[in-house]
Phi, psi and omega in degrees: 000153197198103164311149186217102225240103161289350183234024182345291216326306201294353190243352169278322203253339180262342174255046175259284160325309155314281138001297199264309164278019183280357202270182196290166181294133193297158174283322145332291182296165191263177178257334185259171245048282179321306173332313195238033105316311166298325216242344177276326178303303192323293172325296179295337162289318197273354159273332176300320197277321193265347174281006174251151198211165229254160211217171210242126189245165159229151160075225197284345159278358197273337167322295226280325183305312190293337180280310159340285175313333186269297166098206166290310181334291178304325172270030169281283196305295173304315184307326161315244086088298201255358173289313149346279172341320202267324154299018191215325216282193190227342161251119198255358144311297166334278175338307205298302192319284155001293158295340204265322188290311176301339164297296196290315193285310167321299168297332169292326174301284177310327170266335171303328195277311168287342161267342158291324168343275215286343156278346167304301177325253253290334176246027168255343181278315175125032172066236180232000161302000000 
């Protein structure tokens, strides 16, 4: 099994998104403003995240999918967690740390997914031999 990101761009684009509204809260903004910016970004990772879907592999990549696939769960299941967290906690430096971590982890997620993409090609082509 092999997760498969039918929308890389779009998934990209939304922890991009995510990203820019994760820095810390302005000294300006009010915290709930931040809150529920941050938490509508989130929604769109956690919907980009939940559009991928498992695509069919043989041998040694059907490991790495499957490894792929636990994950993404698990970076569900944190976004679930801090998305509460980030509407509710009342200090919101954790949260902020947090998120900035869960950003990096997503993105590492996203790149596991494009090399495996390029080793199915590449070993559907017969590699470099």
């Amino acid at each position: 099994m092999t997760l498969v990101s039918h929308q890389p761009a779009e998934t990209l684009a939304a922890l991009a998104a995510l990203a820019a509204a994760a820095g810390p809260p302005g000294t300006t903004e009010l915290p709930g403003a931040w809150r529920w910016r941050v938490h509508r970004r989130m929604a769109a990772v956690r919907d980009a995240l939940l559009a991928e879907t498992a695509g069919s592999a043989d041998g040694w990549l059907a490991a790495r999918g499957g490894t792929a696939y636990r994950g993404r769960e698990v970076l569900l299941t944190r976004l679930g967690v801090l998305g509460a967290r980030v509407l509710t906690e009342t200090d919101l430096a954790p949260a902020h740390r947090e998120l900035d971590r869960l950003v990096v982890d997503i993105a590492h997620h996203v790149q596991r997914l494009h090399d495996l993409a390029y080793d199915e090609v590449e070993l559907e082509l017969g590699g470099s031999e």
